[in-house]
Short mmCIF file of C-alpha atoms in Angstrom, two decimals:
data_model
loop_
_atom_site.label_atom_id
_atom_site.label_comp_id
_atom_site.label_asym_id
_atom_site.label_seq_id
_atom_site.Cartn_x
_atom_site.Cartn_y
_atom_site.Cartn_z
CA GLN A 51 -57.73 29.15 -60.09
CA VAL A 52 -61.31 29.66 -61.26
CA GLN A 53 -62.41 31.87 -64.13
CA LEU A 54 -66.01 33.05 -64.22
CA VAL A 55 -67.97 34.39 -67.18
CA GLU A 56 -71.46 35.81 -66.77
CA SER A 57 -74.08 36.06 -69.49
CA GLY A 58 -77.80 36.64 -69.90
CA GLY A 59 -78.09 40.29 -68.96
CA GLY A 60 -80.06 42.78 -70.98
CA LEU A 61 -82.90 45.28 -71.08
CA VAL A 62 -86.30 44.19 -69.81
CA GLN A 63 -89.52 45.91 -68.81
CA ALA A 64 -90.66 45.98 -65.21
CA GLY A 65 -92.43 42.74 -64.36
CA GLY A 66 -90.36 40.78 -66.83
CA SER A 67 -87.84 38.01 -66.33
CA LEU A 68 -84.22 37.25 -67.11
CA ARG A 69 -81.97 34.31 -66.39
CA LEU A 70 -78.32 34.97 -65.75
CA SER A 71 -75.70 32.28 -66.20
CA CYS A 72 -72.18 32.07 -64.84
CA ALA A 73 -69.88 29.57 -66.48
CA ALA A 74 -66.83 28.50 -64.51
CA SER A 75 -63.58 27.01 -65.70
CA GLY A 76 -61.69 24.35 -63.80
CA ARG A 77 -62.42 20.86 -62.60
CA THR A 78 -63.12 21.80 -58.98
CA PHE A 79 -66.23 23.92 -59.53
CA SER A 80 -68.33 21.57 -57.44
CA SER A 81 -66.21 22.33 -54.38
CA TYR A 82 -66.95 26.09 -54.48
CA SER A 83 -69.74 28.03 -52.89
CA MET A 84 -71.12 30.49 -55.42
CA GLY A 85 -72.70 33.90 -55.02
CA TRP A 86 -74.38 36.60 -57.06
CA PHE A 87 -73.82 40.25 -56.24
CA ARG A 88 -74.88 43.44 -57.95
CA GLN A 89 -73.71 47.02 -58.14
CA ALA A 90 -75.79 49.97 -59.25
CA PRO A 91 -74.21 53.28 -60.30
CA GLY A 92 -73.03 55.24 -57.29
CA LYS A 93 -73.77 52.39 -54.89
CA GLU A 94 -71.73 49.74 -53.18
CA ARG A 95 -71.73 46.15 -54.36
CA GLU A 96 -74.51 44.27 -52.60
CA PHE A 97 -75.30 40.64 -51.98
CA VAL A 98 -78.09 39.05 -54.01
CA ALA A 99 -77.98 35.27 -53.53
CA ALA A 100 -75.62 32.41 -52.74
CA ILE A 101 -75.63 28.65 -53.05
CA SER A 102 -73.56 25.96 -51.35
CA TRP A 103 -71.36 23.56 -53.26
CA ARG A 104 -74.04 20.85 -53.30
CA GLY A 105 -76.90 23.28 -53.79
CA SER A 106 -78.49 22.25 -50.52
CA THR A 107 -78.20 25.65 -48.81
CA LEU A 108 -79.43 28.88 -50.35
CA TYR A 109 -79.18 32.47 -49.15
CA TYR A 110 -81.13 35.43 -50.55
CA ALA A 111 -81.18 39.13 -49.91
CA ASP A 112 -84.52 40.26 -48.53
CA SER A 113 -84.97 42.54 -51.53
CA VAL A 114 -85.05 39.61 -53.97
CA LYS A 115 -86.56 36.84 -51.86
CA GLY A 116 -89.55 35.29 -53.61
CA ARG A 117 -88.58 36.79 -56.97
CA PHE A 118 -85.08 35.44 -57.67
CA THR A 119 -83.89 31.84 -57.63
CA ILE A 120 -80.29 30.70 -57.56
CA SER A 121 -79.36 27.23 -58.78
CA ARG A 122 -76.33 25.35 -60.06
CA ASP A 123 -75.47 22.49 -62.37
CA ASN A 124 -72.12 21.05 -61.30
CA ALA A 125 -71.98 18.81 -64.37
CA LYS A 126 -72.02 21.95 -66.53
CA ASN A 127 -69.86 24.08 -64.19
CA THR A 128 -72.60 26.70 -64.24
CA VAL A 129 -74.57 28.68 -61.71
CA TYR A 130 -77.81 30.44 -62.60
CA LEU A 131 -79.88 33.32 -61.31
CA GLN A 132 -83.51 33.26 -62.43
CA MET A 133 -84.95 36.73 -61.95
CA ASN A 134 -88.72 37.19 -62.10
CA SER A 135 -90.99 40.18 -61.42
CA LEU A 136 -88.11 42.52 -62.11
CA LYS A 137 -88.26 46.07 -60.81
CA PRO A 138 -86.42 49.21 -61.93
CA GLU A 139 -84.46 49.08 -58.66
CA ASP A 140 -82.98 45.75 -59.79
CA THR A 141 -81.01 47.64 -62.45
CA ALA A 142 -77.31 46.99 -61.87
CA VAL A 143 -74.26 45.13 -63.06
CA TYR A 144 -74.57 41.58 -61.78
CA TYR A 145 -71.47 39.63 -60.79
CA CYS A 146 -70.98 36.01 -59.90
CA ALA A 147 -68.31 35.02 -57.42
CA ALA A 148 -66.75 31.85 -56.04
CA ARG A 149 -65.20 30.88 -52.75
CA ARG A 150 -63.75 27.59 -51.61
CA ALA A 151 -65.37 27.75 -48.20
CA ILE A 152 -68.78 27.85 -46.59
CA LEU A 153 -71.49 30.11 -47.87
CA SER A 154 -71.20 33.83 -47.27
CA ARG A 155 -73.20 37.01 -47.91
CA THR A 156 -70.06 39.17 -47.76
CA ALA A 157 -68.34 40.19 -50.98
CA HIS A 158 -64.90 40.32 -49.36
CA ASP A 159 -65.15 36.60 -48.55
CA TYR A 160 -65.14 35.61 -52.22
CA ASP A 161 -61.93 34.74 -54.02
CA TYR A 162 -62.90 34.86 -57.69
CA TRP A 163 -65.13 37.22 -59.65
CA GLY A 164 -66.56 37.44 -63.11
CA GLN A 165 -66.54 40.58 -65.24
CA GLY A 166 -70.23 41.28 -64.71
CA THR A 167 -73.31 41.51 -66.90
CA GLN A 168 -75.60 44.53 -67.14
CA VAL A 169 -79.26 44.20 -66.22
CA THR A 170 -81.50 47.17 -66.97
CA VAL A 171 -85.15 47.21 -65.98
CA SER A 172 -87.29 49.93 -67.51
CA SER A 173 -90.42 51.26 -65.84
#
């Protein structure tokens, strides 16, 4: 069982930056692939980024490539999402997720989810 808690969301102006954190419970965090997803009002949850258990493989959605960076610190049981050059269309609730298998861009593949953190980007 893994419990995930996101933090770091907030209100920022377009062009600004935020860093999201996702703290995981449990001693097996390093064996999980981790992902970030987001959901805007009236839209389906969409993939943002994912990182393999060792951090050696990274996936990004085209919409965030070059602006967002996913990373992890297995010693701290934490995964991060550094978001730069934010745009109003990045406004959403951001969720982290974990799966004990290879990396995936599909939300249904993930076994554990956090409660989400709101990111609002004003124009």
